[in-house]
PDB file of C-alpha atoms in Angstrom:
ATOM      1  CA  HIS A 189      28.371-154.851 -22.910  1.00 48.00           C
ATOM      2  CA  SER A 190      25.836-156.410 -20.659  1.00 48.00           C
ATOM      3  CA  GLY A 191      22.760-154.570 -19.549  1.00 59.00           C
ATOM      4  CA  GLU A 192      20.337-154.931 -16.721  1.00 62.00           C
ATOM      5  CA  LYS A 193      16.943-153.624 -15.762  1.00 74.00           C
ATOM      6  CA  LEU A 194      17.666-150.474 -13.787  1.00 78.00           C
ATOM      7  CA  PRO A 195      14.961-149.102 -11.488  1.00 83.00           C
ATOM      8  CA  PRO A 196      13.638-145.742 -12.763  1.00 82.00           C
ATOM      9  CA  SER A 197      14.520-144.212  -9.391  1.00 90.00           C
ATOM     10  CA  TYR A 198      18.169-145.289  -9.815  1.00 92.00           C
ATOM     11  CA  ILE A 199      18.339-143.811 -13.322  1.00 91.00           C
ATOM     12  CA  GLU A 200      16.802-140.543 -12.075  1.00 94.00           C
ATOM     13  CA  GLU A 201      19.145-140.413  -9.080  1.00 96.00           C
ATOM     14  CA  CYS A 202      22.158-140.930 -11.342  1.00 96.00           C
ATOM     15  CA  PHE A 203      20.818-138.269 -13.735  1.00 97.00           C
ATOM     16  CA  ALA A 204      20.662-135.856 -10.766  1.00 97.00           C
ATOM     17  CA  HIS A 205      24.406-136.502 -10.182  1.00 98.00           C
ATOM     18  CA  ARG A 206      25.383-136.071 -13.861  1.00 97.00           C
ATOM     19  CA  ARG A 207      27.359-132.874 -13.247  1.00 97.00           C
ATOM     20  CA  GLU A 208      29.599-134.528 -10.631  1.00 97.00           C
ATOM     21  CA  THR A 209      31.827-136.046 -13.319  1.00 97.00           C
ATOM     22  CA  ASP A 210      33.646-134.594 -16.305  1.00 97.00           C
ATOM     23  CA  TYR A 211      33.521-137.987 -18.068  1.00 97.00           C
ATOM     24  CA  PHE A 212      30.828-136.950 -20.541  1.00 97.00           C
ATOM     25  CA  ALA A 213      32.718-133.778 -21.483  1.00 97.00           C
ATOM     26  CA  ARG A 214      35.926-135.806 -21.907  1.00 95.00           C
ATOM     27  CA  ARG A 215      33.992-138.004 -24.350  1.00 95.00           C
ATOM     28  CA  GLY A 216      32.996-134.896 -26.327  1.00 95.00           C
ATOM     29  CA  LEU A 217      29.378-134.687 -25.202  1.00 97.00           C
ATOM     30  CA  SER A 218      27.703-131.373 -24.437  1.00 97.00           C
ATOM     31  CA  GLN A 219      25.509-130.838 -21.403  1.00 97.00           C
ATOM     32  CA  ALA A 220      22.542-130.589 -23.787  1.00 97.00           C
ATOM     33  CA  THR A 221      23.219-134.119 -25.091  1.00 97.00           C
ATOM     34  CA  VAL A 222      23.712-135.458 -21.566  1.00 97.00           C
ATOM     35  CA  ASP A 223      20.387-133.931 -20.542  1.00 97.00           C
ATOM     36  CA  ARG A 224      18.534-135.016 -23.697  1.00 96.00           C
ATOM     37  CA  PHE A 225      19.473-138.673 -23.229  1.00 96.00           C
ATOM     38  CA  ARG A 226      19.229-138.567 -19.413  1.00 95.00           C
ATOM     39  CA  LEU A 227      22.779-139.829 -18.940  1.00 97.00           C
ATOM     40  CA  GLY A 228      23.769-140.215 -15.326  1.00 97.00           C
ATOM     41  CA  TYR A 229      26.584-140.692 -12.861  1.00 97.00           C
ATOM     42  CA  ASP A 230      26.683-143.074  -9.899  1.00 96.00           C
ATOM     43  CA  PRO A 231      29.160-141.560  -7.409  1.00 97.00           C
ATOM     44  CA  GLN A 232      29.179-144.678  -5.202  1.00 95.00           C
ATOM     45  CA  ARG A 233      30.313-146.940  -8.058  1.00 94.00           C
ATOM     46  CA  ASP A 234      32.168-144.143  -9.912  1.00 96.00           C
ATOM     47  CA  CYS A 235      30.437-145.076 -13.140  1.00 96.00           C
ATOM     48  CA  VAL A 236      28.290-143.433 -15.782  1.00 97.00           C
ATOM     49  CA  VAL A 237      24.817-144.790 -16.485  1.00 94.00           C
ATOM     50  CA  LEU A 238      23.600-144.962 -20.076  1.00 93.00           C
ATOM     51  CA  PRO A 239      19.869-145.688 -20.375  1.00 90.00           C
ATOM     52  CA  GLY A 240      18.815-148.069 -23.149  1.00 87.00           C
ATOM     53  CA  ASP A 241      15.557-149.487 -24.416  1.00 86.00           C
ATOM     54  CA  GLY A 242      12.968-151.043 -22.126  1.00 82.00           C
ATOM     55  CA  GLY A 243      14.286-149.427 -18.951  1.00 82.00           C
ATOM     56  CA  ARG A 244      17.541-151.290 -19.308  1.00 85.00           C
ATOM     57  CA  GLY A 245      20.914-149.641 -19.278  1.00 86.00           C
ATOM     58  CA  VAL A 246      24.639-150.062 -19.140  1.00 88.00           C
ATOM     59  CA  ARG A 247      27.105-148.778 -16.591  1.00 91.00           C
ATOM     60  CA  ARG A 248      30.653-147.890 -17.531  1.00 93.00           C
ATOM     61  CA  SER A 249      33.475-147.256 -15.082  1.00 95.00           C
ATOM     62  CA  VAL A 250      34.843-143.720 -15.134  1.00 95.00           C
ATOM     63  CA  SER A 251      38.356-144.709 -14.040  1.00 93.00           C
ATOM     64  CA  GLU A 252      38.741-147.924 -16.067  1.00 90.00           C
ATOM     65  CA  LYS A 253      37.786-148.814 -19.631  1.00 85.00           C
ATOM     66  CA  ARG A 254      35.218-151.452 -18.702  1.00 87.00           C
ATOM     67  CA  TYR A 255      31.526-152.051 -18.168  1.00 84.00           C
ATOM     68  CA  LEU A 256      30.202-152.895 -14.703  1.00 83.00           C
ATOM     69  CA  ASN A 257      27.005-154.785 -15.414  1.00 71.00           C
ATOM     70  CA  GLU A 258      26.085-158.294 -14.432  1.00 66.00           C
ATOM     71  CA  LYS A 259      27.472-160.934 -16.762  1.00 73.00           C
ATOM     72  CA  GLY A 260      24.992-163.029 -18.675  1.00 73.00           C
ATOM     73  CA  GLN A 261      22.452-160.219 -18.999  1.00 74.00           C
ATOM     74  CA  PRO A 262      21.625-159.294 -22.606  1.00 74.00           C
ATOM     75  CA  SER A 263      22.527-155.710 -23.367  1.00 84.00           C
ATOM     76  CA  PRO A 264      19.880-153.256 -24.518  1.00 90.00           C
ATOM     77  CA  LEU A 265      19.924-151.551 -27.874  1.00 93.00           C
ATOM     78  CA  PHE A 266      20.277-147.762 -27.770  1.00 94.00           C
ATOM     79  CA  GLN A 267      17.442-145.969 -29.619  1.00 94.00           C
ATOM     80  CA  PRO A 268      16.281-149.068 -31.553  1.00 93.00           C
ATOM     81  CA  GLU A 269      13.094-147.251 -32.544  1.00 91.00           C
ATOM     82  CA  LEU A 270      15.149-145.282 -35.079  1.00 92.00           C
ATOM     83  CA  LEU A 271      15.697-148.461 -37.104  1.00 90.00           C
ATOM     84  CA  THR A 272      11.988-148.925 -37.713  1.00 85.00           C
ATOM     85  CA  ALA A 273      11.055-145.235 -37.854  1.00 79.00           C
ATOM     86  CA  SER A 274      13.428-144.676 -40.773  1.00 61.00           C
ATOM     87  CA  SER A 275      11.264-146.745 -43.117  1.00 61.00           C
ATOM     88  CA  GLN A 276       8.001-145.141 -42.014  1.00 61.00           C
ATOM     89  CA  SER A 277       8.924-141.672 -43.206  1.00 57.00           C
ATOM     90  CA  PRO A 278       6.464-140.252 -45.739  1.00 56.00           C
ATOM     91  CA  LEU A 279       9.457-138.995 -47.718  1.00 54.00           C
ATOM     92  CA  PRO A 280      10.819-141.097 -50.573  1.00 54.00           C
ATOM     93  CA  THR A 281      13.803-143.169 -49.435  1.00 55.00           C
ATOM     94  CA  ALA A 282      16.183-140.867 -51.323  1.00 56.00           C
ATOM     95  CA  ASN A 283      14.970-137.896 -49.241  1.00 60.00           C
ATOM     96  CA  ALA A 284      14.597-139.639 -45.886  1.00 73.00           C
ATOM     97  CA  VAL A 285      16.955-138.746 -43.044  1.00 82.00           C
ATOM     98  CA  PRO A 286      19.597-141.463 -42.679  1.00 90.00           C
ATOM     99  CA  VAL A 287      20.141-143.324 -39.440  1.00 94.00           C
ATOM    100  CA  PHE A 288      23.540-144.562 -38.330  1.00 96.00           C
ATOM    101  CA  LEU A 289      23.735-147.990 -36.686  1.00 96.00           C
ATOM    102  CA  LEU A 290      26.867-148.111 -34.567  1.00 95.00           C
ATOM    103  CA  GLU A 291      28.369-150.609 -32.168  1.00 91.00           C
ATOM    104  CA  GLY A 292      28.485-148.622 -28.924  1.00 91.00           C
ATOM    105  CA  THR A 293      26.270-146.095 -27.179  1.00 93.00           C
ATOM    106  CA  PHE A 294      29.072-143.525 -26.945  1.00 94.00           C
ATOM    107  CA  ASP A 295      29.562-143.828 -30.712  1.00 94.00           C
ATOM    108  CA  ALA A 296      25.851-143.125 -31.206  1.00 96.00           C
ATOM    109  CA  LEU A 297      25.897-140.254 -28.707  1.00 97.00           C
ATOM    110  CA  SER A 298      28.835-138.703 -30.566  1.00 96.00           C
ATOM    111  CA  ALA A 299      26.893-138.907 -33.834  1.00 96.00           C
ATOM    112  CA  GLU A 300      23.836-137.366 -32.141  1.00 96.00           C
ATOM    113  CA  GLU A 301      26.084-134.612 -30.793  1.00 96.00           C
ATOM    114  CA  LEU A 302      26.996-133.790 -34.403  1.00 95.00           C
ATOM    115  CA  GLY A 303      23.333-133.642 -35.426  1.00 95.00           C
ATOM    116  CA  TYR A 304      22.900-137.136 -36.895  1.00 95.00           C
ATOM    117  CA  ARG A 305      20.318-139.708 -35.861  1.00 95.00           C
ATOM    118  CA  ALA A 306      22.024-142.777 -34.438  1.00 96.00           C
ATOM    119  CA  CYS A 307      21.298-145.999 -32.635  1.00 95.00           C
ATOM    120  CA  ALA A 308      23.680-148.582 -31.208  1.00 95.00           C
ATOM    121  CA  LEU A 309      23.944-152.328 -30.767  1.00 92.00           C
ATOM    122  CA  ASN A 310      25.730-152.021 -27.404  1.00 90.00           C
ATOM    123  CA  GLY A 311      28.035-154.794 -28.444  1.00 83.00           C
ATOM    124  CA  SER A 312      28.494-156.772 -31.632  1.00 80.00           C
ATOM    125  CA  GLY A 313      26.623-159.698 -30.069  1.00 82.00           C
ATOM    126  CA  ASN A 314      23.354-157.790 -30.481  1.00 89.00           C
ATOM    127  CA  ARG A 315      23.389-158.089 -34.267  1.00 90.00           C
ATOM    128  CA  GLU A 316      20.426-160.467 -34.196  1.00 93.00           C
ATOM    129  CA  LYS A 317      18.325-157.979 -32.195  1.00 92.00           C
ATOM    130  CA  ALA A 318      18.940-155.370 -34.883  1.00 94.00           C
ATOM    131  CA  ALA A 319      18.251-157.900 -37.652  1.00 95.00           C
ATOM    132  CA  ALA A 320      14.899-158.788 -36.053  1.00 94.00           C
ATOM    133  CA  LEU A 321      13.893-155.112 -36.229  1.00 93.00           C
ATOM    134  CA  LEU A 322      15.131-154.744 -39.818  1.00 94.00           C
ATOM    135  CA  ARG A 323      13.074-157.792 -40.864  1.00 94.00           C
ATOM    136  CA  GLN A 324       9.931-155.885 -39.825  1.00 91.00           C
ATOM    137  CA  LEU A 325      10.557-153.027 -42.247  1.00 88.00           C
ATOM    138  CA  PRO A 326       8.031-152.757 -45.088  1.00 83.00           C
ATOM    139  CA  ARG A 327      10.728-151.356 -47.406  1.00 81.00           C
ATOM    140  CA  PRO A 328      14.460-150.575 -47.395  1.00 83.00           C
ATOM    141  CA  ALA A 329      15.470-147.629 -45.270  1.00 84.00           C
ATOM    142  CA  PRO A 330      18.465-145.276 -45.299  1.00 90.00           C
ATOM    143  CA  ILE A 331      20.492-147.010 -42.589  1.00 93.00           C
ATOM    144  CA  LEU A 332      24.259-146.610 -42.524  1.00 94.00           C
ATOM    145  CA  LEU A 333      26.460-149.097 -40.649  1.00 95.00           C
ATOM    146  CA  LEU A 334      29.511-147.686 -38.928  1.00 94.00           C
ATOM    147  CA  THR A 335      31.449-150.423 -37.158  1.00 90.00           C
ATOM    148  CA  ASP A 336      34.427-150.576 -34.878  1.00 89.00           C
ATOM    149  CA  ASN A 337      37.533-151.277 -36.952  1.00 90.00           C
ATOM    150  CA  ASP A 338      38.001-154.838 -35.699  1.00 92.00           C
ATOM    151  CA  ALA A 339      37.026-158.435 -36.470  1.00 92.00           C
ATOM    152  CA  ALA A 340      33.792-158.226 -34.438  1.00 89.00           C
ATOM    153  CA  GLY A 341      32.742-155.074 -36.317  1.00 90.00           C
ATOM    154  CA  ASP A 342      33.516-156.718 -39.645  1.00 92.00           C
ATOM    155  CA  ALA A 343      31.513-159.805 -38.655  1.00 92.00           C
ATOM    156  CA  TRP A 344      28.316-158.003 -37.616  1.00 92.00           C
ATOM    157  CA  ALA A 345      28.413-155.664 -40.609  1.00 93.00           C
ATOM    158  CA  LYS A 346      28.923-158.569 -43.032  1.00 95.00           C
ATOM    159  CA  ALA A 347      26.097-160.580 -41.482  1.00 95.00           C
ATOM    160  CA  LEU A 348      23.689-157.637 -41.706  1.00 95.00           C
ATOM    161  CA  THR A 349      24.676-156.582 -45.237  1.00 95.00           C
ATOM    162  CA  ASP A 350      24.452-160.213 -46.411  1.00 96.00           C
ATOM    163  CA  GLU A 351      20.849-160.386 -45.197  1.00 96.00           C
ATOM    164  CA  PHE A 352      19.954-156.764 -45.994  1.00 95.00           C
ATOM    165  CA  PRO A 353      21.963-155.788 -49.104  1.00 94.00           C
ATOM    166  CA  TRP A 354      20.405-152.297 -49.119  1.00 93.00           C
ATOM    167  CA  LEU A 355      22.268-151.358 -45.918  1.00 94.00           C
ATOM    168  CA  TYR A 356      25.290-149.168 -46.568  1.00 94.00           C
ATOM    169  CA  ARG A 357      28.495-149.888 -44.663  1.00 94.00           C
ATOM    170  CA  CYS A 358      30.595-146.783 -44.156  1.00 93.00           C
ATOM    171  CA  PRO A 359      34.308-147.316 -44.744  1.00 87.00           C
ATOM    172  CA  PRO A 360      36.324-147.647 -41.500  1.00 74.00           C
TER     173      PRO A 360
END
């Protein structure tokens, strides 16, 4: 999943077109979730636009199962601030609200739809970006890993749990 810096005007324009596709509904997302995360639709490219951190985003084709971004661009994390916020809660770790770390933005959006807090790597290659954030934590946090059921998911989960043994990997 590559990501690119998307002009704010493009993201807003795509957000204005969000109701011109049923793609979000087909993925199980409510209009409230679409609005909350400012998901958009680009009718010229027939793709959905998923904003990420730092003004970056990913575009996914509506008609094909593929991403449309420029190759070689690092993909943005989705809601990375949740990784660091989870350890700053005044509640004891046992009472803190858990955060799910998932592989894809749609996985995280589905978890958010169900009322959970979730962030996403936007591709297993972003493991190091997540690890850099986890290294900044002053103490362990209630972060649950939920991977894709494939070799790439196994690899990023193993690498993170090897370095951060307090992470919990949910069974596939």
